[in-house]
Coordinates of C-alpha atoms in Angstrom, one line a residue:
X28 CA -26.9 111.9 -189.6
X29 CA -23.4 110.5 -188.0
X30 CA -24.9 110.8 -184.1
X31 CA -27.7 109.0 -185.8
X32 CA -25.6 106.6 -186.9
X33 CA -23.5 106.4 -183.7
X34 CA -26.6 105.9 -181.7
X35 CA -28.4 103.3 -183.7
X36 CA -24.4 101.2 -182.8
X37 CA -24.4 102.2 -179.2
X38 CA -27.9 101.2 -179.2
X39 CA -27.2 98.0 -181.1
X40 CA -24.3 97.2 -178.9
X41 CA -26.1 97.6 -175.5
X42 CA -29.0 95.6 -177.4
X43 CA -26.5 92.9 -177.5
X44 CA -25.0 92.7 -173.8
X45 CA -28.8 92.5 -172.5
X46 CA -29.2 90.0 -175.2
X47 CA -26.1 87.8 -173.6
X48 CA -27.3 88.4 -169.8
X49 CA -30.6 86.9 -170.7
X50 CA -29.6 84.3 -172.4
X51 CA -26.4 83.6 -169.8
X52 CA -27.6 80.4 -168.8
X53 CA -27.1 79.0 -172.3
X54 CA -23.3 80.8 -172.0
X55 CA -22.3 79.3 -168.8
X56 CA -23.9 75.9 -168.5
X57 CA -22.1 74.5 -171.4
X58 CA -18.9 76.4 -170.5
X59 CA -19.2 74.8 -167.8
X60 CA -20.2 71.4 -169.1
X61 CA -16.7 71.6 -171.0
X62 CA -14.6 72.7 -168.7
X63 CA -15.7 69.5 -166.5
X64 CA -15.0 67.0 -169.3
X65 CA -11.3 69.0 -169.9
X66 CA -10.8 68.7 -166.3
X67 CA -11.6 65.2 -166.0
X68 CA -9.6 64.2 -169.2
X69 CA -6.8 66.2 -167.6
X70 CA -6.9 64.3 -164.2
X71 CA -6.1 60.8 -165.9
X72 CA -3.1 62.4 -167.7
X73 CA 0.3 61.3 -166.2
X74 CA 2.3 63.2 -164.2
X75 CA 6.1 63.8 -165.9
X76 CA 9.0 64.8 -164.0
X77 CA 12.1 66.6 -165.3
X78 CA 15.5 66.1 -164.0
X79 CA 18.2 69.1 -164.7
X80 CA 21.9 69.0 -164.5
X81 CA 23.8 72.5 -164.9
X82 CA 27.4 72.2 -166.4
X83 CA 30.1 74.3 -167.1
X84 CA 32.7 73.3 -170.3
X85 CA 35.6 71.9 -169.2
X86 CA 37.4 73.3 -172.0
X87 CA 40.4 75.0 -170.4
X88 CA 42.8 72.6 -170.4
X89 CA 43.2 72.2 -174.1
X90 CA 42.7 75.7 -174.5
X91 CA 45.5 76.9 -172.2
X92 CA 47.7 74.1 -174.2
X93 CA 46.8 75.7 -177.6
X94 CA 47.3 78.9 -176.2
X95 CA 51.1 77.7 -174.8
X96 CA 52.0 76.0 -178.3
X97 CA 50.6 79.2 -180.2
X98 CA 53.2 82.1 -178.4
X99 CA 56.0 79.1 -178.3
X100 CA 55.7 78.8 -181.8
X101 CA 54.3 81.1 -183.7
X102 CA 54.3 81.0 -187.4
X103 CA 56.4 77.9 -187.4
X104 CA 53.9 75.8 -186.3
X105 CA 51.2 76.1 -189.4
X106 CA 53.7 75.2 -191.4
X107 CA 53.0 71.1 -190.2
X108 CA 49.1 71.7 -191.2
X109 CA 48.3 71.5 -187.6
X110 CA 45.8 74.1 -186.3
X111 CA 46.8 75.5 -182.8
X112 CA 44.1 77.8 -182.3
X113 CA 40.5 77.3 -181.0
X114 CA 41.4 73.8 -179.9
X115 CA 38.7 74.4 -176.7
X116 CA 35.6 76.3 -178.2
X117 CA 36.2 73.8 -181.1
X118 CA 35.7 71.1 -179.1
X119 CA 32.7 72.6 -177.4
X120 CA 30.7 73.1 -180.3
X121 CA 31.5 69.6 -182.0
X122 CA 30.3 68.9 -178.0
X123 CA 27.4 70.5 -178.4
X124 CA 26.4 69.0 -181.6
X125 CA 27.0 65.7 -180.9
X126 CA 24.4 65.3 -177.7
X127 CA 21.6 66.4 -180.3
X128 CA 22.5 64.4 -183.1
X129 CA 20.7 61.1 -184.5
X130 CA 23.8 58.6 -184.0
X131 CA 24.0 59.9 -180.5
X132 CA 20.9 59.6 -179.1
X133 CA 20.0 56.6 -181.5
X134 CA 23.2 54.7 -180.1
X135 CA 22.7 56.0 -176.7
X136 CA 18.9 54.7 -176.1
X137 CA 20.3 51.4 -177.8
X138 CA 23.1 50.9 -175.6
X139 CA 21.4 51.0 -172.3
X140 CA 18.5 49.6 -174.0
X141 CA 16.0 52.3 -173.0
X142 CA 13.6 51.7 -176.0
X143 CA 10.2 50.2 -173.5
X144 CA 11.4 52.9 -170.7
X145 CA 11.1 55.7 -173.2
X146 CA 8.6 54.4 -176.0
X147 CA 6.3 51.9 -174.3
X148 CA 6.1 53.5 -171.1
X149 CA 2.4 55.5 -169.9
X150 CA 2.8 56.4 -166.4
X151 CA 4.5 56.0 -163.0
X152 CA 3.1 54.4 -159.9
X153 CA 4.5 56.2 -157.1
X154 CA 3.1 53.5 -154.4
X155 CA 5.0 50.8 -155.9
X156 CA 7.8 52.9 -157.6
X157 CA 7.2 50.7 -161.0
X158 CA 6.6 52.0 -164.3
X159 CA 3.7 51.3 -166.2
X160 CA 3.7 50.3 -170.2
X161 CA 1.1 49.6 -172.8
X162 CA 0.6 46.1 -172.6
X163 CA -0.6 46.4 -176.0
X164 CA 2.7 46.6 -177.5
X165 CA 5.0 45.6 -174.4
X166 CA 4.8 42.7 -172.3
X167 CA 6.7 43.9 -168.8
X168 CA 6.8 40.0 -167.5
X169 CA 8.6 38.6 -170.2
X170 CA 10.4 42.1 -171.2
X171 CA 9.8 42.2 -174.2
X172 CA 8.2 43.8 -177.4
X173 CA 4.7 41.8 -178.0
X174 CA 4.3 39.9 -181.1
X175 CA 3.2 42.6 -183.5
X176 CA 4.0 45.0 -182.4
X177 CA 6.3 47.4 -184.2
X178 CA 9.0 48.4 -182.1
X179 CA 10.2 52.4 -183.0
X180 CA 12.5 52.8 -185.4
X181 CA 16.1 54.4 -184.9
X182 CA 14.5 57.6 -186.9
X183 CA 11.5 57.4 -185.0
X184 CA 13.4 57.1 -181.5
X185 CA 15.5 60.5 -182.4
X186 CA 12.0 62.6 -183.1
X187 CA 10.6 61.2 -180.2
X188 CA 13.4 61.7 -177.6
X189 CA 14.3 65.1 -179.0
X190 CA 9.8 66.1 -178.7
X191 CA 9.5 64.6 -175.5
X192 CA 12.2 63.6 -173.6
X193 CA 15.2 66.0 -173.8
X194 CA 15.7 69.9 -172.9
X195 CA 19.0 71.7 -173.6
X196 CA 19.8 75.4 -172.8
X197 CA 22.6 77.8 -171.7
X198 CA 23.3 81.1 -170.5
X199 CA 26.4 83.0 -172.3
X200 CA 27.0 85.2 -169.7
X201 CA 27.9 82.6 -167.4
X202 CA 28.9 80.6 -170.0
X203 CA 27.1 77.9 -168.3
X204 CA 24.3 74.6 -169.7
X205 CA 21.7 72.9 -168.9
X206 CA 20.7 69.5 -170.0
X207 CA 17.2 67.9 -169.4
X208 CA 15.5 65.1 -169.3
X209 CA 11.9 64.5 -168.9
X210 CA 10.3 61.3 -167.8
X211 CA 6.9 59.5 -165.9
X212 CA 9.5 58.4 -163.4
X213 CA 11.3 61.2 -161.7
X214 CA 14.2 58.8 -160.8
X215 CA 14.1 57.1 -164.3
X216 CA 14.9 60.7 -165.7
X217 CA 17.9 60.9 -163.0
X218 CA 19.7 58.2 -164.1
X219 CA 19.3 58.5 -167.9
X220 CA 20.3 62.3 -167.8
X221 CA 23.4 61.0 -165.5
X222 CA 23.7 58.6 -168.2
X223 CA 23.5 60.8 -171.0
X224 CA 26.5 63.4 -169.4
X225 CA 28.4 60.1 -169.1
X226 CA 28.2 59.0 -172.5
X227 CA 28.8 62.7 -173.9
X228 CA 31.8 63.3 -171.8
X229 CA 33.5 59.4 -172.5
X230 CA 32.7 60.2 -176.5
X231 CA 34.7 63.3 -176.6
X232 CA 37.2 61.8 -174.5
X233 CA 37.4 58.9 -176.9
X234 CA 37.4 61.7 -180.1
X235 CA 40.0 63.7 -177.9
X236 CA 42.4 60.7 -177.5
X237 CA 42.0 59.3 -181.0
X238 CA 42.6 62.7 -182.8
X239 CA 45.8 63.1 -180.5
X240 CA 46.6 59.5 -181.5
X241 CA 46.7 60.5 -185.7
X242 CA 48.6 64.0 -184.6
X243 CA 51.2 62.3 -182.9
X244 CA 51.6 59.4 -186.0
X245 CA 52.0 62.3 -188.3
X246 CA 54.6 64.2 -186.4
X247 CA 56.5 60.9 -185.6
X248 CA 56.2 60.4 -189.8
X249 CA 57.4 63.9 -190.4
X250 CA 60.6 63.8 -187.8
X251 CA 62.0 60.9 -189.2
X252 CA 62.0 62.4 -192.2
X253 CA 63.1 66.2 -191.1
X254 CA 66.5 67.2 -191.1
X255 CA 66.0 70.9 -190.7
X256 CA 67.0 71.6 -187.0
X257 CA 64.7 74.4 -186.8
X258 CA 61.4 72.4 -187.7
X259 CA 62.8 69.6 -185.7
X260 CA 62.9 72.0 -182.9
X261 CA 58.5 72.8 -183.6
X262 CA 57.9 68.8 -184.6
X263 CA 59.1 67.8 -180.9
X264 CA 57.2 70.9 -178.9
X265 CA 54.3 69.3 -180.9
X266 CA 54.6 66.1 -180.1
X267 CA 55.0 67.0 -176.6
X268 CA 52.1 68.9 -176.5
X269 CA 50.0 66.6 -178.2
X270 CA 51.5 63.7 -175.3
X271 CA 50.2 66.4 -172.6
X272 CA 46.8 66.6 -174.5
X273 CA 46.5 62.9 -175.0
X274 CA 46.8 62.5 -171.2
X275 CA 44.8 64.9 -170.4
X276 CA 42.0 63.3 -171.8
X277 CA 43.1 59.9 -170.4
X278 CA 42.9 61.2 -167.0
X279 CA 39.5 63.2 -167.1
X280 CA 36.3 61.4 -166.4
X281 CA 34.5 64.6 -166.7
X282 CA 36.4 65.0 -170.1
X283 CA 34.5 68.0 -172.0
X284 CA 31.5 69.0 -169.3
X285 CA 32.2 69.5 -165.5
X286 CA 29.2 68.9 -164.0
X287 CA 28.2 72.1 -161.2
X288 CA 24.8 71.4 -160.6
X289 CA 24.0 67.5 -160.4
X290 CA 20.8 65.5 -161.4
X291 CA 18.3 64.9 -158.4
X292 CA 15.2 63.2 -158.2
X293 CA 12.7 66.1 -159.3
X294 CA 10.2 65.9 -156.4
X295 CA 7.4 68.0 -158.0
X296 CA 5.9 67.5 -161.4
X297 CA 6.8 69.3 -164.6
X298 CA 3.7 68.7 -166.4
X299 CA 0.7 68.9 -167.3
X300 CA 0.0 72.0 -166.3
X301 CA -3.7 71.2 -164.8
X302 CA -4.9 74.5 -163.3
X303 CA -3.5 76.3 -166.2
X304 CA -5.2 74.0 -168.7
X305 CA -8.5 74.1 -166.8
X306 CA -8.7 78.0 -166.9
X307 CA -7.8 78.3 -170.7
X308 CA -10.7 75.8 -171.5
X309 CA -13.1 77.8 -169.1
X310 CA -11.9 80.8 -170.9
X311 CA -12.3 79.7 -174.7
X312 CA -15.2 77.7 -173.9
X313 CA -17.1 81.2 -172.6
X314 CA -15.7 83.6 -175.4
X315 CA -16.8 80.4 -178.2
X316 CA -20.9 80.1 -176.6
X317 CA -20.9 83.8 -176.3
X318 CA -19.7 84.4 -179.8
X319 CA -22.5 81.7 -181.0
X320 CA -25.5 83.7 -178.7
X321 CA -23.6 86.7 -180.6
X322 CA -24.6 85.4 -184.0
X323 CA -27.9 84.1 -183.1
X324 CA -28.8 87.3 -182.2
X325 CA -28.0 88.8 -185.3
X326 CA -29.3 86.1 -187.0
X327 CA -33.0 86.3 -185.4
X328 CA -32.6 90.8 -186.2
X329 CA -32.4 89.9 -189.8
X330 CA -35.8 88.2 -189.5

């Protein structure tokens, strides 16, 4: 009874594969039919390039200097409320946090005005080296938004920058990040990733300078009114380390990233990926007609 049973499937199955090869032509000429349409739709899609920069946290500085006030002072120094420890990786990860946040990247696009570059934009001619913009929401010989038109919102901007535009990863063992930026125009990306390192860098630097700033208010504040010659002694090693840290930032252009690896004009695409594309349609498009010959088979054995 089970061989008969086993049989009647084998059967059944090689009844099906005979049933495929004879029908084959109604398998491959649409597959083929599709693939030709995915490959032409895929030919008129732009090209986008991706410029990388590789940096390394330029954290050592303030790290060494918390490290110097920490086995100075000791215990004496939490008692001012000042944290001595962690001053570097702190900084990082604030760092870190910042490039990806909405007041960032809204304030950044706005700054340099990079809304039609990034939002309007559809291609790149090469020939020319111009970039090309829907001219049904930006007009390119007046520069600006046509009557309208909506132009993207600062909301809109961050989900569309973060989707589309921007790349970040990192390697802990080398301790090391990468920042990207994708764009139609491979030196357009350049210069806004150079841009975009710029403004990170001169932000912390600013936040850097402006904490040391209150720090140094407060221990100015707290030796006036300190008699104690011991805590006077910890209140100036403070304040002199918080003068070294102050100028520190002040003289670093490269404040919280040093760059290793700079941007360059990507010379090959990044996307689309045509021949990749091309073969996934061919393959779904000939699994999807044979799985339809499949059921038409089994709907003309129940007839």
């Amino acid at each position: 009874m089970i061989k008969n049973q086993a049989g009647q499937e084998s059967l059944s199955s090689k009844d099906i594969i005979y049933y495929l090869l004879d029908r084959k032509k109604w398998i491959i000429a649409p597959t083929i039919l599709v693939s030709l349409i995915i490959l032409v739709v895929v030919l008129w899609l732009p090209n986008v390039y991706r410029s990388e920069v590789l940096l390394l946290p330029n954290n050592q500085g303030s790290q060494s200097l918390a490290n110097g006030l920490g086995s100075q002072l000791g215990g004496l120094a939490s008692l001012t409320g000042i944290n001595l420890s962690g001053g570097g990786n702190e900084e990082l990860n604030v760092a870190l946090e910042v490039m990806k946040s909405r007041l960032f990247i809204t304030n950044f696009i706005e700054k340099y005005e990079l809304e039609a570059l990034l939002f309007a934009s559809t291609g790149w001619d090469s020939r020319s080296n111009t970039i090309i913009y829907d001219s049904k929401i930006f007009d390119k010989e007046n520069n600006s938004w046509v009557e309208g038109a909506e132009k993207p919102t600062r909301q809109e901007m961050y989900k569309s920058f973060l989707i589309d535009n921007f790349g970040y990863s990192s390697n802990k063992e080398a301790g090391t990040y990468i920042i990207s930026i994708r764009h139609y125009s491979p030196e357009v990306a350049k210069q806004i990733l150079e841009m975009f390192v710029l403004e990170l860098n001169l932000l912390m630097k600013k936040k850097a300078i402006e904490s040391a700033n209150l720090k140094l208010s407060y221990l100015s504040k707290a030796i006036q009114g300190e008699s104690r010659g011991e805590m006077l002694e910890v209140l100036h090693q403070l304040t002199s380390q918080h003068v070294k840290r102050k100028m520190l930032a002040e003289i670093r252009a490269d404040y919280i990233f040093t760059i290793i690896d700079p941007a360059v004009v990507a010379e090959k695409k990044f996307a689309p990926k045509r021949g990749a594309i091309c073969i996934l349609a061919f393959l779904v498009s000939l699994i999807l007609f044979s799985l339809v010959q499949i059921v038409n088979y089994y709907i003309r054995q129940e007839k």
